[in-house]
GROMACS .gro file of C-alpha atoms in nm:
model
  310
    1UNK     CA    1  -0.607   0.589  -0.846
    2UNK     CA    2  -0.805   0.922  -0.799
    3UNK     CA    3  -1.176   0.876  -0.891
    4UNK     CA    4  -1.424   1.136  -0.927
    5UNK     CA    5  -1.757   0.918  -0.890
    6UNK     CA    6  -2.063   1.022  -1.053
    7UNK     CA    7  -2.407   0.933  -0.960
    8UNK     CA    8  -2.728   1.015  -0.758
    9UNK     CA    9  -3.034   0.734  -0.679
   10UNK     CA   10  -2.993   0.445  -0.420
   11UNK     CA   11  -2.870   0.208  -0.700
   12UNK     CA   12  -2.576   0.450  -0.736
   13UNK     CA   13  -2.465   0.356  -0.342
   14UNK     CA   14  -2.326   0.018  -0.329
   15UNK     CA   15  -2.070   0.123  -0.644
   16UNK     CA   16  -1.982   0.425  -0.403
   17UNK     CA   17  -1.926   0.203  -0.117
   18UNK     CA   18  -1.700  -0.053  -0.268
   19UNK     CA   19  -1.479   0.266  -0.398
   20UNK     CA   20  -1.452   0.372  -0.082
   21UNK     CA   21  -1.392   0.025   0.108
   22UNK     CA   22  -1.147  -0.094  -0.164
   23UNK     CA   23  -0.898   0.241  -0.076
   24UNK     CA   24  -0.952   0.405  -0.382
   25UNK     CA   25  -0.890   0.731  -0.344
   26UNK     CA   26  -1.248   0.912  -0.454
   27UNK     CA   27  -1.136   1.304  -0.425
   28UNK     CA   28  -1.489   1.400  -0.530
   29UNK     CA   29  -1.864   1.328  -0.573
   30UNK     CA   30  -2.082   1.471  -0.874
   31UNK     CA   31  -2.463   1.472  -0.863
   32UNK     CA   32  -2.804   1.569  -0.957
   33UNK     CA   33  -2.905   1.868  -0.739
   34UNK     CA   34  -3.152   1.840  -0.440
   35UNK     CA   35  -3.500   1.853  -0.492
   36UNK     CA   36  -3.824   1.929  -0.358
   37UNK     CA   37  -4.035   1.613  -0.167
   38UNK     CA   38  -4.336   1.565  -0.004
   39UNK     CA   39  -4.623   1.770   0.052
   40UNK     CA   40  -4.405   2.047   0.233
   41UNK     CA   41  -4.167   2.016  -0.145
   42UNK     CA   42  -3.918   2.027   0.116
   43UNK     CA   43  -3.563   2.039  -0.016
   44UNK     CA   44  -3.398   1.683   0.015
   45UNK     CA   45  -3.066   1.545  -0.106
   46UNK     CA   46  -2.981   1.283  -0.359
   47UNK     CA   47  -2.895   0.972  -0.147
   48UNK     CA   48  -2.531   0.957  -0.294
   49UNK     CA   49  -2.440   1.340  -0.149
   50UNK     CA   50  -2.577   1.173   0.171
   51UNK     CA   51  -2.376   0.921   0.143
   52UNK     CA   52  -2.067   1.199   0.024
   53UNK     CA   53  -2.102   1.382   0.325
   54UNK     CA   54  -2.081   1.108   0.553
   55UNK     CA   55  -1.747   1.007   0.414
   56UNK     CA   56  -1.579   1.362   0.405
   57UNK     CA   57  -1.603   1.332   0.043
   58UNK     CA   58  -1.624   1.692  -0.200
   59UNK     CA   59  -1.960   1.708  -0.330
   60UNK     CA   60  -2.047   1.894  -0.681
   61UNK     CA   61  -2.415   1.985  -0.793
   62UNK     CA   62  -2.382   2.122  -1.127
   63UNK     CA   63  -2.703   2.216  -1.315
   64UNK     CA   64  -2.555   2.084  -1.654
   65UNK     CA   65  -2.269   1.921  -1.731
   66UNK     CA   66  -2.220   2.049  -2.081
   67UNK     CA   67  -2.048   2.359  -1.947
   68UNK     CA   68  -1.666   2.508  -1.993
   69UNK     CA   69  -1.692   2.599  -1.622
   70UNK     CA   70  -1.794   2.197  -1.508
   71UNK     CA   71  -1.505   2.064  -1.754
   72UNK     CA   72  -1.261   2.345  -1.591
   73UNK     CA   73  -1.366   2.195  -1.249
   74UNK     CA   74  -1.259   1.813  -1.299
   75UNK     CA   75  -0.985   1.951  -1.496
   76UNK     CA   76  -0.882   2.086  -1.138
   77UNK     CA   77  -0.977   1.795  -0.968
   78UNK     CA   78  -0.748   1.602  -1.223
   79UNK     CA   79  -0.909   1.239  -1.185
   80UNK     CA   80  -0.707   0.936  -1.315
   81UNK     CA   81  -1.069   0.784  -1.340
   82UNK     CA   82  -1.453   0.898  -1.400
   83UNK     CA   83  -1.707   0.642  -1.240
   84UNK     CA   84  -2.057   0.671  -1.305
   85UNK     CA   85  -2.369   0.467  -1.216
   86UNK     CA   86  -2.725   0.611  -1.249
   87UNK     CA   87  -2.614   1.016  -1.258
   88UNK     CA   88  -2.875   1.066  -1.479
   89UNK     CA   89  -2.735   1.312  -1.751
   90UNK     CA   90  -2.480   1.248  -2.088
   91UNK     CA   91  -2.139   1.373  -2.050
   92UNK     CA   92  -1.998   1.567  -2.287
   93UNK     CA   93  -1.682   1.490  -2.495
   94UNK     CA   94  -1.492   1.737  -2.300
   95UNK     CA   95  -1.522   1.589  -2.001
   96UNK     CA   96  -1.499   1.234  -2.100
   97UNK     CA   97  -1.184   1.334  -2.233
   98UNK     CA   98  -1.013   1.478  -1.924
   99UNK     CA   99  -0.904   1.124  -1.667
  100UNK     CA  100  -0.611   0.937  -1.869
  101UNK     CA  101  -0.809   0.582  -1.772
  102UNK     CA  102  -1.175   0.746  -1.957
  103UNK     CA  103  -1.508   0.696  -1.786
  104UNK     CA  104  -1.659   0.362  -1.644
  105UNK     CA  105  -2.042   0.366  -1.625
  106UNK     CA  106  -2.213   0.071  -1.429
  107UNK     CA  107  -2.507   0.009  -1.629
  108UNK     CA  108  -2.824  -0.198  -1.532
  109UNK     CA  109  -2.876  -0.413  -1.837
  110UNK     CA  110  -2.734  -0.677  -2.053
  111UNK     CA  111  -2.626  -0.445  -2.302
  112UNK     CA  112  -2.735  -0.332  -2.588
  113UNK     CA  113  -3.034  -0.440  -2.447
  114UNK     CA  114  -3.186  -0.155  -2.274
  115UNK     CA  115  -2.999   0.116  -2.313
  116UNK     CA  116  -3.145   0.420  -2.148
  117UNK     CA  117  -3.281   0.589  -1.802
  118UNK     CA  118  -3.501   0.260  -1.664
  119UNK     CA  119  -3.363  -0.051  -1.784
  120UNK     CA  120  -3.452  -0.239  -1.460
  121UNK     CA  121  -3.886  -0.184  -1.498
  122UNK     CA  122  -3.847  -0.228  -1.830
  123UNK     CA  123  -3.682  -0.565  -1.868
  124UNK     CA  124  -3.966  -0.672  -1.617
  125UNK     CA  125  -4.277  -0.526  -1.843
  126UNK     CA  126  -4.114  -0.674  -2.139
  127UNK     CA  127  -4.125  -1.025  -1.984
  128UNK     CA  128  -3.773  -1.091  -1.961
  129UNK     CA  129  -3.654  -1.368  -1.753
  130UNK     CA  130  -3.264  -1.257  -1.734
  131UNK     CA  131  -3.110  -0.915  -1.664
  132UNK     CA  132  -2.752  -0.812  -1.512
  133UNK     CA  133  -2.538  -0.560  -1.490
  134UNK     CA  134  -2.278  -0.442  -1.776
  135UNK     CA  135  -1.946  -0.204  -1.743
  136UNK     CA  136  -1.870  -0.012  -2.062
  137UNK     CA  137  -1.625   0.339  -2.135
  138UNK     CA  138  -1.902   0.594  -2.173
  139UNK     CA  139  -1.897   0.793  -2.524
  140UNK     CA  140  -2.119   1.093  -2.620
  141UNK     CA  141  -2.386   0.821  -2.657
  142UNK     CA  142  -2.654   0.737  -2.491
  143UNK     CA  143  -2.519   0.413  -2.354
  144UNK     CA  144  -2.328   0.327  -2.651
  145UNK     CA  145  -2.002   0.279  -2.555
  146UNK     CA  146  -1.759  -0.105  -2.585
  147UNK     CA  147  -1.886  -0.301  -2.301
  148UNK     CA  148  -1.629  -0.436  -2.061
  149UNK     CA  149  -1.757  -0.673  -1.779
  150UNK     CA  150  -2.113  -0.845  -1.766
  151UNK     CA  151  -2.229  -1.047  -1.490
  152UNK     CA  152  -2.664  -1.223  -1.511
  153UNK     CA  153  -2.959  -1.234  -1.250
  154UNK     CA  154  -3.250  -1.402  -1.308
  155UNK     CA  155  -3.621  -1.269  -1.315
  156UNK     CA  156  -3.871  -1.435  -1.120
  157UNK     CA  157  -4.168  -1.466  -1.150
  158UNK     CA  158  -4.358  -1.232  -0.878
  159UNK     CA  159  -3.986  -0.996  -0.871
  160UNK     CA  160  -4.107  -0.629  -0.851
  161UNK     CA  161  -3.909  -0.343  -0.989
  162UNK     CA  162  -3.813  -0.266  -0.679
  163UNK     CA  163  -3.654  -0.532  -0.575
  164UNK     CA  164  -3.453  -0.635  -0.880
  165UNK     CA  165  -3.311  -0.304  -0.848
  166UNK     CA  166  -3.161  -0.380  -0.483
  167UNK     CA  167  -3.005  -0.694  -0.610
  168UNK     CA  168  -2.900  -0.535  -0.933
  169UNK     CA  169  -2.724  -0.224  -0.728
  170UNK     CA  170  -2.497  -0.473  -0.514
  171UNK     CA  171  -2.461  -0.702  -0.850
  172UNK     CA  172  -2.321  -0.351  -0.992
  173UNK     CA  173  -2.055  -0.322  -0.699
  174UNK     CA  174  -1.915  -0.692  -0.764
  175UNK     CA  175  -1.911  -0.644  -1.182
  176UNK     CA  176  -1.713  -0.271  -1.080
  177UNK     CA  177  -1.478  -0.413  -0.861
  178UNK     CA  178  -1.392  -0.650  -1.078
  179UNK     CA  179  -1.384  -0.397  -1.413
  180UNK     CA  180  -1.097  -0.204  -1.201
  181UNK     CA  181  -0.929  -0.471  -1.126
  182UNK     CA  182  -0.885  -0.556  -1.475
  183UNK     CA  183  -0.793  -0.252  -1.536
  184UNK     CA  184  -0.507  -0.200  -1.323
  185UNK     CA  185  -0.399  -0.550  -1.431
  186UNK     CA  186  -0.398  -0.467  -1.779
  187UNK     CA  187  -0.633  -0.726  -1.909
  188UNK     CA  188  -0.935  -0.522  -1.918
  189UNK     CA  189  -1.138  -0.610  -2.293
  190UNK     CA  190  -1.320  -0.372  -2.516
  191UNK     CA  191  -1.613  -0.525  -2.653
  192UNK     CA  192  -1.809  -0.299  -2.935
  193UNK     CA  193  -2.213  -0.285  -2.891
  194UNK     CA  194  -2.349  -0.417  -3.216
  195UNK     CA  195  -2.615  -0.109  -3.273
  196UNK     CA  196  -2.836  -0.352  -3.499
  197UNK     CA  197  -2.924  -0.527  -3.136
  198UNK     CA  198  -2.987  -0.236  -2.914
  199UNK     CA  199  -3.340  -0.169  -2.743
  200UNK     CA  200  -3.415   0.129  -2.547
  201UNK     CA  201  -3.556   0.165  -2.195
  202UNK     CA  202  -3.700   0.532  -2.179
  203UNK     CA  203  -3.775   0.745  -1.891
  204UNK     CA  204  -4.107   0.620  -1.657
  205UNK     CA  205  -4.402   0.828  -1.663
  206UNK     CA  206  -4.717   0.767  -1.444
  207UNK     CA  207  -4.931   0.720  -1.769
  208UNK     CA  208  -4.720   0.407  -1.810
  209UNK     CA  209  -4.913   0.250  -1.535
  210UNK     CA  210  -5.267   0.264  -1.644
  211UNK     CA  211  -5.393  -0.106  -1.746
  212UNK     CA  212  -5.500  -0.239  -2.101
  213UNK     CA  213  -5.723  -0.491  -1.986
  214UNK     CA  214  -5.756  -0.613  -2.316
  215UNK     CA  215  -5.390  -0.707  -2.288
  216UNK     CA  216  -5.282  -1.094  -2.184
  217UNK     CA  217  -5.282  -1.182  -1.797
  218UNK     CA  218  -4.949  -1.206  -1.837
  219UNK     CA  219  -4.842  -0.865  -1.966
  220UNK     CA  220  -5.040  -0.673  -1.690
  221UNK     CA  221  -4.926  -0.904  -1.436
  222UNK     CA  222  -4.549  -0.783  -1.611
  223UNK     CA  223  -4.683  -0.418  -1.586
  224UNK     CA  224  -4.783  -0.461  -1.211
  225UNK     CA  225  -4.416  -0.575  -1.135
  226UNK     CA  226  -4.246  -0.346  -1.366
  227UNK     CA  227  -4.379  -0.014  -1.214
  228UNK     CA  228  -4.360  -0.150  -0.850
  229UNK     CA  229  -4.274   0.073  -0.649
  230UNK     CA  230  -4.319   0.386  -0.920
  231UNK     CA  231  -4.521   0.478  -1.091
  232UNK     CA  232  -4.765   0.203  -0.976
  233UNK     CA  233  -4.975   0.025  -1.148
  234UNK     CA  234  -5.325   0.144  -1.140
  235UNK     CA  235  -5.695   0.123  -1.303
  236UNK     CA  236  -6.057   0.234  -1.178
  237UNK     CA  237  -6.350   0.109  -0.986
  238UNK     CA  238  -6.672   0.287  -0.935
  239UNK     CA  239  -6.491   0.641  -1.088
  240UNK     CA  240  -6.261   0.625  -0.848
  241UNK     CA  241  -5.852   0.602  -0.910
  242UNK     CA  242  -5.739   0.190  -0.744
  243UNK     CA  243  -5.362   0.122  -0.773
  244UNK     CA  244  -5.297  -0.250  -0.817
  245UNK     CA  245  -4.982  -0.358  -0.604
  246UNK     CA  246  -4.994  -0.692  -0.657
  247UNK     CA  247  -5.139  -0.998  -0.860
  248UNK     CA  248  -5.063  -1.311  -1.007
  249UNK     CA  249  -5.205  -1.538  -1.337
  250UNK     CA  250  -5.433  -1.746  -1.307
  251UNK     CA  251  -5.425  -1.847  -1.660
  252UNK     CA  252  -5.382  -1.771  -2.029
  253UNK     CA  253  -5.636  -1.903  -2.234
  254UNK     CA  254  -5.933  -1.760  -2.421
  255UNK     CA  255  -6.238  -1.661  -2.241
  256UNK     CA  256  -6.576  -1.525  -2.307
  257UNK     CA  257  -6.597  -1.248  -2.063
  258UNK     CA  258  -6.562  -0.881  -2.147
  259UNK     CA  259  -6.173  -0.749  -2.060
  260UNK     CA  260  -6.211  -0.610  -1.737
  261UNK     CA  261  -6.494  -0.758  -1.587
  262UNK     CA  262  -6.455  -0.880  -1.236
  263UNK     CA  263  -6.535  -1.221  -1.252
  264UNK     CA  264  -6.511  -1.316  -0.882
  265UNK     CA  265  -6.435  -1.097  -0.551
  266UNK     CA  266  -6.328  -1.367  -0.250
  267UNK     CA  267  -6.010  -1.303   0.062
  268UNK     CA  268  -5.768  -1.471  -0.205
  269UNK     CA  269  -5.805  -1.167  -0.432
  270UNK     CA  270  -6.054  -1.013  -0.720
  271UNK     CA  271  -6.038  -1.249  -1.029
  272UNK     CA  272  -6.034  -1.012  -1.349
  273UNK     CA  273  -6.048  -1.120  -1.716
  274UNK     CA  274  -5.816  -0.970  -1.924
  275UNK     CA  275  -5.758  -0.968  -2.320
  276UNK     CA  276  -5.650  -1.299  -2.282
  277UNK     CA  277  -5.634  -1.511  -1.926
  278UNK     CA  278  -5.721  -1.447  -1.614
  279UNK     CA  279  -5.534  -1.228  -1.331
  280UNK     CA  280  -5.580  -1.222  -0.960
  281UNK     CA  281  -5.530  -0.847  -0.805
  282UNK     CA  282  -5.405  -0.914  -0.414
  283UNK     CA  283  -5.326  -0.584  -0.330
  284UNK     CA  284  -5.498  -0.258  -0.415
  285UNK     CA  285  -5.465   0.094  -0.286
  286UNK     CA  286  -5.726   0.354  -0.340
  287UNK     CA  287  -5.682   0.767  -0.320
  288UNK     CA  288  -5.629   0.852   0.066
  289UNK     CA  289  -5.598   0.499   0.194
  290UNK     CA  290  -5.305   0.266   0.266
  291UNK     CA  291  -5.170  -0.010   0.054
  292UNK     CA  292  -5.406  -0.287   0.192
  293UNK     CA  293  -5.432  -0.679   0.099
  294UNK     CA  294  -5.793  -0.763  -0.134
  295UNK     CA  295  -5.904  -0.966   0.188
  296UNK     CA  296  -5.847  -0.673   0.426
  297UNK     CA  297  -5.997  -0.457   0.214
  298UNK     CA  298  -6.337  -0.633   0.138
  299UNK     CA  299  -6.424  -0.655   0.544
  300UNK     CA  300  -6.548  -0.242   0.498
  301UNK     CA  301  -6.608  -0.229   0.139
  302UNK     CA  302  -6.806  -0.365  -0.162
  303UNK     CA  303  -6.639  -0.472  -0.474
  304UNK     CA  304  -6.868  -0.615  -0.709
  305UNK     CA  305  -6.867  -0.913  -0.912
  306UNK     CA  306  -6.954  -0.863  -1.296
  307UNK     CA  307  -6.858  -0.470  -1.274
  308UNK     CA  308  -6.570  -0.379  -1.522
  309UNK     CA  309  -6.263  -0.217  -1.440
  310UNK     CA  310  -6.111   0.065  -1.617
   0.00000   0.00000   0.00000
């Protein structure tokens, strides 16, 4: 089966990898372009042309997708099979059209739950205490299409964004291996999305980090995990910028002191009261410093009890 696989972050990998161990025959690669990183904005690949290159496999960059001269190239390339997970752009109808077996996208949600770019931080912020990974036949939607295999993971309680989307990526792998195997069997299922259900996940910005303090324990605690490791969580002390890296609840009842006041500074963390409950911030980060532990931090600095955050 020739595959032309589509896709460009780290989650993207593991899909690529199983393609590749399984002896399917992937006769190209298709991803977002490099980009500028770091303070130099030196010009880095995505990690799946890394990944491309290593295996002798035909890498495509295309600025947009929604061009005659893109659907003219897989039309030359002639895939049996489009794969995507996590490309990052909607495929037009022309090209969806082109491989005789459609397009598979690997998805990071329990669809329609979550359609959309960031389903994984998402599901976190929004509290949810089961995720997975769904298959479906892309359309000209944005995530839209009939599902086809699902597979659950759990949420715990302290699991960052970061790394539910490790186990999510290799979760992907298993639920795609299985999808093609269907398929070539013949006993592959459509299952329609019902639209009435969906949610959306949009795109992460760094405002999405800045905590409501008037907000429950729990919900910031959700927002800590959910943009861990981007954007970050953050807040301010004494006019200055503090990311918050890590906490924990300490409870969720009413209390009587202003959201945001620091209620008690000690080595097991700063106590904060929120809207409603109590959190515990373990590890902070201010501009020009290092990721640091509450107890590591306090030996050289002053945080000070009754002060408000934000």
């Amino acid at each position: 089966m020739r595959i032309v696989f589509m896709g460009t972050p780290e989650f993207a990998i593991p899909s690529l990898d199983m393609l590749v161990k399984e002896g399917y025959d992937v006769v190209a690669v298709v991803t977002q372009p490099d980009k500028p990183k770091g303070r130099g904005n030196k010009m880095c690949p995505p990690p799946v042309k890394e990944y491309a290159i290593e295996h002798g496999i035909e890498v495509l960059q295309p600025d947009k997708v929604k061009t005659e001269e893109f659907a003219e190239k897989i039309k030359e390339i002639n895939p049996d099979l489009l794969v995507t997970a996590a490309y990052g752009k909607i495929l037009p109808k022309s090209v969806l059209d082109i491989p005789k077996f459609g397009c598979i996208n690997v998805h990071g949600s329990l669809l329609p739950k979550y359609r959309g770019a960031a389903p994984i931080q998402w599901s976190i912020i929004n509290g949810e205490k089961v995720t997975g990974i769904t298959t479906m036949y892309t359309d000209v939607g944005m995530d839209t299409g009939d599902m086809l295999v699902k597979a659950e993971i759990e949420i715990t309680e302290d699991m960052t964004a970061g790394e539910l989307h490790d186990k999510l990526s290799v979760l992907g792998a298993d639920v795609l291996k299985e999808t093609l195997l269907k398929l070539k069997a013949g006993t592959l299922e459509r299952i329609p999305q019902s639209d009435s259900e969906a949610t959306y996940a949009p795109m992460m910005t760094k405002e999405i980090g800045c905590i409501d303090w008037t907000k429950s324990s729990r919900e910031i605690h959700n927002l800590v995990r959910g943009t861990n490791p981007w954007p970050g969580a953050y807040t301010s002390y004494d006019g200055k910028k503090m990311k918050v890296w890590m906490t924990s609840v300490i409870s969720e009842d009413e209390n009587n002191s202003k959201a945001g006041t620091i209620l008690k500074v000690g080595k097991d963390g700063i106590v904060v009261a929120c809207g409603l409950g109590k959190l515990n911030i373990k590890e902070i980060q201010f501009d020009n410093s290092r990721r640091m532990t509450v107890e590591e931090y306090i030996c050289g600095h002053k945080i000070g009890e009754g002060e408000i955050l934000g």
